mmCIF file of C-alpha atoms in Angstrom:
data_model
loop_
_atom_site.group_PDB
_atom_site.id
_atom_site.type_symbol
_atom_site.label_atom_id
_atom_site.label_comp_id
_atom_site.label_asym_id
_atom_site.label_seq_id
_atom_site.Cartn_x
_atom_site.Cartn_y
_atom_site.Cartn_z
ATOM 1 C CA MET A 1 0.000 0.000 0.000
ATOM 2 C CA SER A 2 1.435 3.402 -0.954
ATOM 3 C CA LYS A 3 2.175 6.087 1.650
ATOM 4 C CA TRP A 4 -0.639 8.263 0.280
ATOM 5 C CA CYS A 5 -3.173 5.409 0.565
ATOM 6 C CA ARG A 6 -2.035 4.663 4.120
ATOM 7 C CA GLN A 7 -2.577 8.328 5.090
ATOM 8 C CA VAL A 8 -6.072 8.237 3.628
ATOM 9 C CA PHE A 9 -6.866 4.967 5.406
ATOM 10 C CA VAL A 10 -5.613 6.333 8.745
ATOM 11 C CA LEU A 11 -7.848 9.382 8.488
ATOM 12 C CA ILE A 12 -10.886 7.411 7.371
ATOM 13 C CA THR A 13 -10.677 4.802 10.131
ATOM 14 C CA ARG A 14 -10.685 7.411 12.851
ATOM 15 C CA GLN A 15 -12.884 10.071 11.278
ATOM 16 C CA PHE A 16 -16.154 8.421 12.239
ATOM 17 C CA SER A 17 -15.320 6.764 15.547
ATOM 18 C CA SER A 18 -18.067 8.807 17.188
ATOM 19 C CA LYS A 19 -21.586 7.499 16.518
ATOM 20 C CA LYS A 20 -23.835 10.038 14.813
ATOM 21 C CA SER A 21 -27.551 9.621 14.603
ATOM 22 C CA GLN A 22 -28.883 8.199 11.332
ATOM 23 C CA ASP A 23 -30.727 11.422 10.628
ATOM 24 C CA ASP A 24 -27.478 13.400 10.981
ATOM 25 C CA ILE A 25 -25.644 11.035 8.631
ATOM 26 C CA TRP A 26 -28.278 10.687 5.957
ATOM 27 C CA ARG A 27 -30.452 13.771 5.954
ATOM 28 C CA ALA A 28 -29.460 16.147 3.190
ATOM 29 C CA HIS A 29 -29.723 19.941 3.327
ATOM 30 C CA ASP A 30 -32.894 19.853 1.234
ATOM 31 C CA GLY A 31 -34.601 17.566 3.770
ATOM 32 C CA THR A 32 -34.510 14.383 1.713
ATOM 33 C CA VAL A 33 -32.990 11.173 3.045
ATOM 34 C CA LEU A 34 -30.287 9.223 1.222
ATOM 35 C CA ASP A 35 -30.521 5.503 0.517
ATOM 36 C CA LYS A 36 -29.196 3.732 3.633
ATOM 37 C CA GLN A 37 -27.706 0.807 1.731
ATOM 38 C CA TYR A 38 -24.731 3.114 1.096
ATOM 39 C CA GLU A 39 -24.206 4.007 4.765
ATOM 40 C CA GLU A 40 -20.743 2.471 5.217
ATOM 41 C CA LYS A 41 -19.545 3.652 1.815
ATOM 42 C CA LYS A 42 -20.692 7.198 2.581
ATOM 43 C CA LYS A 43 -18.745 7.183 5.854
ATOM 44 C CA THR A 44 -15.618 6.206 3.950
ATOM 45 C CA VAL A 45 -16.140 8.937 1.359
ATOM 46 C CA GLU A 46 -16.807 11.565 4.050
ATOM 47 C CA GLY A 47 -13.533 10.627 5.713
ATOM 48 C CA PHE A 48 -11.750 10.954 2.392
ATOM 49 C CA ILE A 49 -13.348 14.371 1.811
ATOM 50 C CA GLU A 50 -12.157 15.557 5.232
ATOM 51 C CA TYR A 51 -8.649 14.356 4.384
ATOM 52 C CA LEU A 52 -8.718 16.313 1.110
ATOM 53 C CA LYS A 53 -9.984 19.461 2.841
ATOM 54 C CA GLU A 54 -7.257 19.313 5.477
ATOM 55 C CA ASN A 55 -4.708 19.099 2.680
ATOM 56 C CA ARG A 56 -6.264 22.065 0.829
ATOM 57 C CA LYS A 57 -7.401 20.045 -2.186
ATOM 58 C CA GLU A 58 -10.206 21.006 -4.573
ATOM 59 C CA VAL A 59 -13.349 19.759 -2.835
ATOM 60 C CA PRO A 60 -16.852 21.301 -2.870
ATOM 61 C CA ASP A 61 -18.116 22.677 0.463
ATOM 62 C CA GLU A 62 -21.332 20.658 0.213
ATOM 63 C CA LEU A 63 -22.800 17.920 -1.965
ATOM 64 C CA THR A 64 -26.439 17.729 -2.993
ATOM 65 C CA THR A 65 -28.435 14.538 -2.539
ATOM 66 C CA ASP A 66 -28.194 13.794 -6.271
ATOM 67 C CA GLU A 67 -24.433 14.298 -6.215
ATOM 68 C CA TRP A 68 -24.081 11.920 -3.262
ATOM 69 C CA HIS A 69 -26.195 9.295 -5.001
ATOM 70 C CA HIS A 70 -24.181 9.568 -8.199
ATOM 71 C CA MET A 71 -20.837 9.234 -6.427
ATOM 72 C CA LEU A 72 -21.910 6.356 -4.172
ATOM 73 C CA LYS A 73 -23.371 4.412 -7.086
ATOM 74 C CA SER A 74 -20.814 5.195 -9.796
ATOM 75 C CA CYS A 75 -17.452 5.539 -8.006
ATOM 76 C CA ASP A 76 -15.652 2.615 -6.396
ATOM 77 C CA SER A 77 -12.103 3.804 -5.701
ATOM 78 C CA PHE A 78 -10.260 6.782 -4.199
ATOM 79 C CA PRO A 79 -9.023 8.024 -7.593
ATOM 80 C CA GLU A 80 -12.613 7.939 -8.889
ATOM 81 C CA TYR A 81 -13.851 9.830 -5.786
ATOM 82 C CA ARG A 82 -11.049 12.364 -6.237
ATOM 83 C CA ALA A 83 -11.815 12.938 -9.919
ATOM 84 C CA TYR A 84 -15.558 13.345 -9.294
ATOM 85 C CA LEU A 85 -15.003 15.726 -6.352
ATOM 86 C CA ARG A 86 -12.626 17.852 -8.431
ATOM 87 C CA LYS A 87 -15.236 18.018 -11.180
ATOM 88 C CA LEU A 88 -17.897 19.091 -8.668
ATOM 89 C CA PHE A 89 -15.575 21.720 -7.200
ATOM 90 C CA GLN A 90 -15.044 23.270 -10.631
ATOM 91 C CA LYS A 91 -18.773 23.086 -11.372
ATOM 92 C CA HIS A 92 -19.734 24.790 -8.092
ATOM 93 C CA ARG A 93 -17.046 27.421 -8.570
ATOM 94 C CA ASP A 94 -18.271 28.225 -12.071
ATOM 95 C CA GLN A 95 -21.869 28.433 -10.861
ATOM 96 C CA SER A 96 -20.832 30.767 -8.062
ATOM 97 C CA THR A 97 -19.033 33.021 -10.548
ATOM 98 C CA ASP A 98 -21.933 32.983 -13.013
ATOM 99 C CA THR A 99 -24.549 33.832 -10.385
ATOM 100 C CA SER A 100 -22.660 36.453 -8.349
ATOM 101 C CA GLN A 101 -23.993 39.382 -10.394
ATOM 102 C CA ILE A 102 -27.544 37.971 -10.386
ATOM 103 C CA ASN A 103 -27.397 37.506 -6.626
ATOM 104 C CA GLY A 104 -26.379 41.121 -6.160
ATOM 105 C CA LEU A 105 -29.122 42.329 -8.506
ATOM 106 C CA TYR A 106 -31.933 40.437 -6.757
ATOM 107 C CA GLY A 107 -30.652 40.803 -3.198
ATOM 108 C CA LEU A 108 -29.544 37.169 -2.830
ATOM 109 C CA PRO A 109 -26.455 36.520 -0.682
ATOM 110 C CA ASN A 110 -23.162 36.052 -2.503
ATOM 111 C CA GLU A 111 -20.059 34.660 -0.791
ATOM 112 C CA ASN A 112 -18.956 37.987 0.696
ATOM 113 C CA GLN A 113 -22.437 38.701 2.042
ATOM 114 C CA TYR A 114 -22.597 35.206 3.544
ATOM 115 C CA TYR A 115 -19.236 35.624 5.280
ATOM 116 C CA LEU A 116 -20.274 39.024 6.600
ATOM 117 C CA SER A 117 -23.573 37.744 8.002
ATOM 118 C CA LYS A 118 -21.880 34.772 9.712
ATOM 119 C CA TYR A 119 -19.098 36.996 11.056
ATOM 120 C CA ILE A 120 -21.675 39.381 12.538
ATOM 121 C CA GLN A 121 -23.538 36.406 14.009
ATOM 122 C CA GLY A 122 -20.325 35.321 15.739
ATOM 123 C CA VAL A 123 -19.603 38.801 17.073
ATOM 124 C CA ASN A 124 -23.165 39.169 18.348
ATOM 125 C CA SER A 125 -22.895 35.849 20.193
ATOM 126 C CA GLY A 126 -20.555 37.542 22.659
ATOM 127 C CA ARG A 127 -18.490 34.335 22.908
ATOM 128 C CA ARG A 128 -14.896 35.237 22.070
ATOM 129 C CA VAL A 129 -12.082 32.805 21.298
ATOM 130 C CA ILE A 130 -8.471 33.870 20.756
ATOM 131 C CA ILE A 131 -5.750 32.058 18.838
ATOM 132 C CA ASP A 132 -2.522 33.397 20.383
ATOM 133 C CA LEU A 133 0.268 33.500 17.790
ATOM 134 C CA ASN A 134 2.664 35.626 19.821
ATOM 135 C CA TYR A 135 5.300 32.984 20.519
ATOM 136 C CA ASP A 136 9.054 33.285 20.066
ATOM 137 C CA TYR A 137 10.160 29.782 19.176
ATOM 138 C CA CYS A 138 11.659 27.909 16.261
ATOM 139 C CA ASP A 139 8.906 25.903 14.646
ATOM 140 C CA PRO A 140 9.748 23.751 11.614
ATOM 141 C CA ASN A 141 6.055 23.298 10.812
ATOM 142 C CA HIS A 142 4.634 26.781 10.314
ATOM 143 C CA ASN A 143 2.567 25.410 7.436
ATOM 144 C CA GLY A 144 0.937 23.001 9.896
ATOM 145 C CA LEU A 145 -0.018 25.949 12.091
ATOM 146 C CA LEU A 146 -1.460 27.814 9.110
ATOM 147 C CA THR A 147 -3.451 24.733 8.076
ATOM 148 C CA GLN A 148 -4.970 24.387 11.541
ATOM 149 C CA CYS A 149 -5.881 28.093 11.639
ATOM 150 C CA LEU A 150 -7.488 27.906 8.190
ATOM 151 C CA ILE A 151 -9.557 24.885 9.236
ATOM 152 C CA ILE A 152 -10.643 26.626 12.457
ATOM 153 C CA ALA A 153 -11.737 29.752 10.566
ATOM 154 C CA ASP A 154 -13.564 27.680 7.937
ATOM 155 C CA VAL A 155 -15.336 25.451 10.488
ATOM 156 C CA ASN A 156 -16.390 28.501 12.491
ATOM 157 C CA ILE A 157 -17.766 30.561 9.601
ATOM 158 C CA HIS A 158 -19.891 27.623 8.377
ATOM 159 C CA HIS A 159 -21.150 26.637 11.818
ATOM 160 C CA ARG A 160 -24.816 27.210 12.676
ATOM 161 C CA GLN A 161 -23.695 29.306 15.670
ATOM 162 C CA PRO A 162 -20.191 30.652 15.051
ATOM 163 C CA LEU A 163 -18.020 32.108 17.779
ATOM 164 C CA HIS A 164 -16.233 35.460 17.637
ATOM 165 C CA LEU A 165 -12.835 34.252 16.393
ATOM 166 C CA ASN A 166 -9.689 36.347 16.866
ATOM 167 C CA PHE A 167 -6.080 35.822 15.797
ATOM 168 C CA THR A 168 -3.607 37.908 17.803
ATOM 169 C CA GLY A 169 0.155 38.443 17.853
ATOM 170 C CA LEU A 170 0.507 38.603 14.065
ATOM 171 C CA ARG A 171 3.686 40.649 14.212
ATOM 172 C CA ARG A 172 4.987 42.035 10.957
ATOM 173 C CA ASN A 173 8.029 40.539 9.260
ATOM 174 C CA THR A 174 7.639 37.171 10.968
ATOM 175 C CA ARG A 175 7.157 33.839 9.205
ATOM 176 C CA VAL A 176 3.687 33.413 10.693
ATOM 177 C CA PHE A 177 2.659 36.904 9.554
ATOM 178 C CA ASN A 178 3.862 36.229 6.005
ATOM 179 C CA LEU A 179 1.941 32.946 5.855
ATOM 180 C CA PHE A 180 -1.241 34.605 7.087
ATOM 181 C CA LYS A 181 -0.718 37.460 4.653
ATOM 182 C CA SER A 182 -0.964 35.027 1.744
ATOM 183 C CA ASN A 183 -4.443 34.094 3.012
ATOM 184 C CA SER A 184 -5.389 37.516 4.388
ATOM 185 C CA ASP A 185 -8.547 37.853 2.283
ATOM 186 C CA PHE A 186 -10.112 34.751 3.845
ATOM 187 C CA PHE A 187 -9.003 35.530 7.410
ATOM 188 C CA THR A 188 -10.224 39.139 7.318
ATOM 189 C CA LYS A 189 -13.634 38.008 6.014
ATOM 190 C CA THR A 190 -14.110 35.353 8.683
ATOM 191 C CA SER A 191 -12.338 36.653 11.798
ATOM 192 C CA ASP A 192 -10.535 39.555 13.458
ATOM 193 C CA CYS A 193 -6.746 39.715 13.155
ATOM 194 C CA PHE A 194 -4.434 41.821 15.340
ATOM 195 C CA ASP A 195 -0.708 42.419 15.453
ATOM 196 C CA GLU A 196 -1.021 43.358 19.131
ATOM 197 C CA ASP A 197 -0.948 40.926 22.013
ATOM 198 C CA PHE A 198 -4.439 39.866 23.137
ATOM 199 C CA LEU A 199 -3.953 41.186 26.671
ATOM 200 C CA SER A 200 -4.064 44.770 25.410
ATOM 201 C CA ILE A 201 -7.314 44.172 23.527
ATOM 202 C CA PHE A 202 -9.614 41.857 25.474
ATOM 203 C CA HIS A 203 -11.228 42.665 28.812
ATOM 204 C CA PRO A 204 -12.062 41.953 31.560
ATOM 205 C CA ARG A 205 -8.857 40.126 32.435
ATOM 206 C CA LYS A 206 -10.679 37.883 34.919
ATOM 207 C CA ASN A 207 -12.607 36.258 32.055
ATOM 208 C CA LEU A 208 -9.494 35.285 30.105
ATOM 209 C CA VAL A 209 -8.787 31.543 30.285
ATOM 210 C CA TYR A 210 -5.592 30.230 28.727
ATOM 211 C CA LEU A 211 -6.063 26.573 27.779
ATOM 212 C CA SER A 212 -3.122 24.386 28.751
ATOM 213 C CA PRO A 213 -2.633 20.690 29.558
ATOM 214 C CA HIS A 214 -0.944 21.789 32.771
ATOM 215 C CA GLY A 215 -3.756 24.011 34.031
ATOM 216 C CA ARG A 216 -6.367 23.030 36.571
ATOM 217 C CA PRO A 217 -9.378 21.210 35.074
ATOM 218 C CA MET A 218 -12.315 23.527 34.548
ATOM 219 C CA PRO A 219 -15.185 22.635 36.896
ATOM 220 C CA ASP A 220 -17.904 24.258 34.788
ATOM 221 C CA TYR A 221 -18.506 26.132 31.567
ATOM 222 C CA MET A 222 -20.092 29.470 32.453
ATOM 223 C CA GLY A 223 -20.313 31.040 28.998
ATOM 224 C CA ASP A 224 -18.530 34.293 29.844
ATOM 225 C CA GLU A 225 -15.015 32.904 29.441
ATOM 226 C CA ILE A 226 -12.715 34.343 26.782
ATOM 227 C CA PHE A 227 -10.766 31.240 25.797
ATOM 228 C CA VAL A 228 -7.199 31.510 24.539
ATOM 229 C CA ILE A 229 -5.641 28.714 22.456
ATOM 230 C CA GLY A 230 -1.880 28.884 22.003
ATOM 231 C CA GLY A 231 -0.572 28.559 18.450
ATOM 232 C CA LEU A 232 1.852 25.810 19.394
ATOM 233 C CA ILE A 233 2.653 23.113 16.846
ATOM 234 C CA ASP A 234 5.084 20.212 17.261
ATOM 235 C CA MET A 235 6.203 21.424 20.675
ATOM 236 C CA ASP A 236 7.239 19.167 23.549
ATOM 237 C CA PRO A 237 4.443 19.362 26.203
ATOM 238 C CA SER A 238 7.065 19.065 28.948
ATOM 239 C CA GLN A 239 8.200 22.612 28.098
ATOM 240 C CA ARG A 240 4.881 23.883 29.510
ATOM 241 C CA LEU A 241 4.945 26.858 27.126
ATOM 242 C CA SER A 242 1.244 27.682 27.369
ATOM 243 C CA GLN A 243 1.259 27.463 31.169
ATOM 244 C CA ARG A 244 4.366 29.651 31.345
ATOM 245 C CA ARG A 245 2.773 32.213 29.033
ATOM 246 C CA ALA A 246 -0.381 32.378 31.134
ATOM 247 C CA LYS A 247 1.718 32.808 34.278
ATOM 248 C CA GLU A 248 3.798 35.599 32.692
ATOM 249 C CA LEU A 249 0.616 37.418 31.672
ATOM 250 C CA GLY A 250 -0.998 36.866 35.062
ATOM 251 C CA ILE A 251 -4.165 35.257 33.746
ATOM 252 C CA ARG A 252 -6.030 32.079 34.560
ATOM 253 C CA CYS A 253 -4.680 28.820 33.164
ATOM 254 C CA ALA A 254 -7.047 25.848 32.802
ATOM 255 C CA SER A 255 -7.527 22.545 31.000
ATOM 256 C CA PHE A 256 -10.563 20.641 29.779
ATOM 257 C CA PRO A 257 -11.873 18.308 32.526
ATOM 258 C CA GLN A 258 -10.986 15.153 30.618
ATOM 259 C CA THR A 259 -9.891 13.178 33.671
ATOM 260 C CA ARG A 260 -13.376 13.521 35.153
ATOM 261 C CA PHE A 261 -14.897 11.508 32.298
ATOM 262 C CA HIS A 262 -12.049 9.663 30.604
ATOM 263 C CA GLY A 263 -9.413 9.037 33.277
ATOM 264 C CA ARG A 264 -6.561 11.040 31.754
ATOM 265 C CA GLN A 265 -5.637 13.924 29.471
ATOM 266 C CA ILE A 266 -5.775 13.145 25.738
ATOM 267 C CA THR A 267 -3.894 15.014 23.027
ATOM 268 C CA LEU A 268 -6.248 16.902 20.700
ATOM 269 C CA LYS A 269 -5.629 18.753 17.458
ATOM 270 C CA MET A 270 -6.053 22.534 17.542
ATOM 271 C CA GLN A 271 -9.166 22.292 15.409
ATOM 272 C CA SER A 272 -10.641 19.671 17.770
ATOM 273 C CA VAL A 273 -10.062 22.015 20.721
ATOM 274 C CA PHE A 274 -11.994 24.696 18.871
ATOM 275 C CA ARG A 275 -14.793 22.294 17.913
ATOM 276 C CA VAL A 276 -15.213 21.395 21.602
ATOM 277 C CA LEU A 277 -15.774 25.099 22.327
ATOM 278 C CA LEU A 278 -18.338 25.284 19.508
ATOM 279 C CA ASP A 279 -20.204 22.304 20.996
ATOM 280 C CA LEU A 280 -20.139 23.811 24.489
ATOM 281 C CA ASN A 281 -21.601 27.004 23.069
ATOM 282 C CA LEU A 282 -24.498 24.960 21.634
ATOM 283 C CA GLY A 283 -25.334 23.688 25.120
ATOM 284 C CA LEU A 284 -23.618 20.298 25.122
ATOM 285 C CA THR A 285 -22.180 19.034 28.397
ATOM 286 C CA TRP A 286 -18.448 18.634 28.906
ATOM 287 C CA GLN A 287 -18.765 14.886 28.479
ATOM 288 C CA GLU A 288 -20.789 15.194 25.264
ATOM 289 C CA ALA A 289 -18.445 17.813 23.811
ATOM 290 C CA LEU A 290 -15.267 15.897 24.636
ATOM 291 C CA SER A 291 -16.267 12.297 23.963
ATOM 292 C CA LYS A 292 -16.253 12.210 20.167
ATOM 293 C CA TYR A 293 -12.862 13.880 19.829
ATOM 294 C CA ILE A 294 -11.270 11.771 22.557
ATOM 295 C CA SER A 295 -12.589 8.593 20.926
ATOM 296 C CA GLU A 296 -10.926 9.669 17.661
ATOM 297 C CA VAL A 297 -7.567 9.968 19.413
ATOM 298 C CA ARG A 298 -7.966 6.635 21.227
ATOM 299 C CA GLN A 299 -8.640 4.871 17.960
ATOM 300 C CA ARG A 300 -5.628 6.561 16.397
ATOM 301 C CA LYS A 301 -3.373 5.488 19.256
ATOM 302 C CA ALA A 302 -4.462 1.881 18.890
ATOM 303 C CA GLY A 303 -1.755 1.277 16.333
ATOM 304 C CA GLU A 304 -2.010 4.345 14.099
ATOM 305 C CA PRO A 305 0.559 7.166 13.685
ATOM 306 C CA GLN A 306 -0.181 10.540 15.243
ATOM 307 C CA GLU A 307 -0.619 13.609 13.097
ATOM 308 C CA PRO A 308 2.205 16.165 13.381
ATOM 309 C CA PHE A 309 0.188 19.199 14.466
ATOM 310 C CA VAL A 310 -1.464 18.742 17.858
ATOM 311 C CA ILE A 311 -2.147 20.690 21.013
ATOM 312 C CA THR A 312 -3.139 19.245 24.373
ATOM 313 C CA VAL A 313 -5.776 20.855 26.579
#
């Protein structure tokens, strides 16, 4: 098996370790229900799509019921899935370009209007999350950090209840700044970006909570916390960088209460940390919000290689 196929298989086998309801899996956006004889095949394809998205490949944001049916019935291999998804991506992109002027003429939302409305929805939620990029360290995987930040921004802007997402510490003439600059159009449409440190922007200080594997487990989720996630990729947890940063800034340092439900702390990807916060904001309990992401990691550790960009909280 080639290296590329092994990577795809690893992602697919862990992508759906959490059990979704049948309605969630099979109900399309138009309300129709897909044929359930393709359930397992659809799970495999969804895992493959997530893999392609994480690697910034050409994949449509959503598939219609007809498109799902065609792919599940007509495609039987990863190359066939890939070719069909690329074709759909180009088709959706062309349709978006062709209809942008019509949408503006008749008051229908184009992409910019959609991003603006979802951004405003996040701001109005009052629930702020900060990605702290103000770290002085040598990181060989800046592209991994950028990928995680792009996924976080994309997941948030398409969520039914987005959070107010902020990237801080984007200091000029740094490698991180230059990487973000190449994607500045997307980040500025979906989030707020600052070159200043977050401590000079966000108040009150008592509500700031820096997430760290070495902080005290949070007893409850109150809803008024301003969570800070450190932009730390491929760093040795024993260095306690996030805890040290919180201590230097004089703000609260805390971790997710994983030990209360799962016995020990589990390493989560940055995007998984953010998804937990999205779930908490929807009213899920700590156990409900944590379980599906922890089960993914447990399955991965049962003989599968870890991904290179992770953060523990």
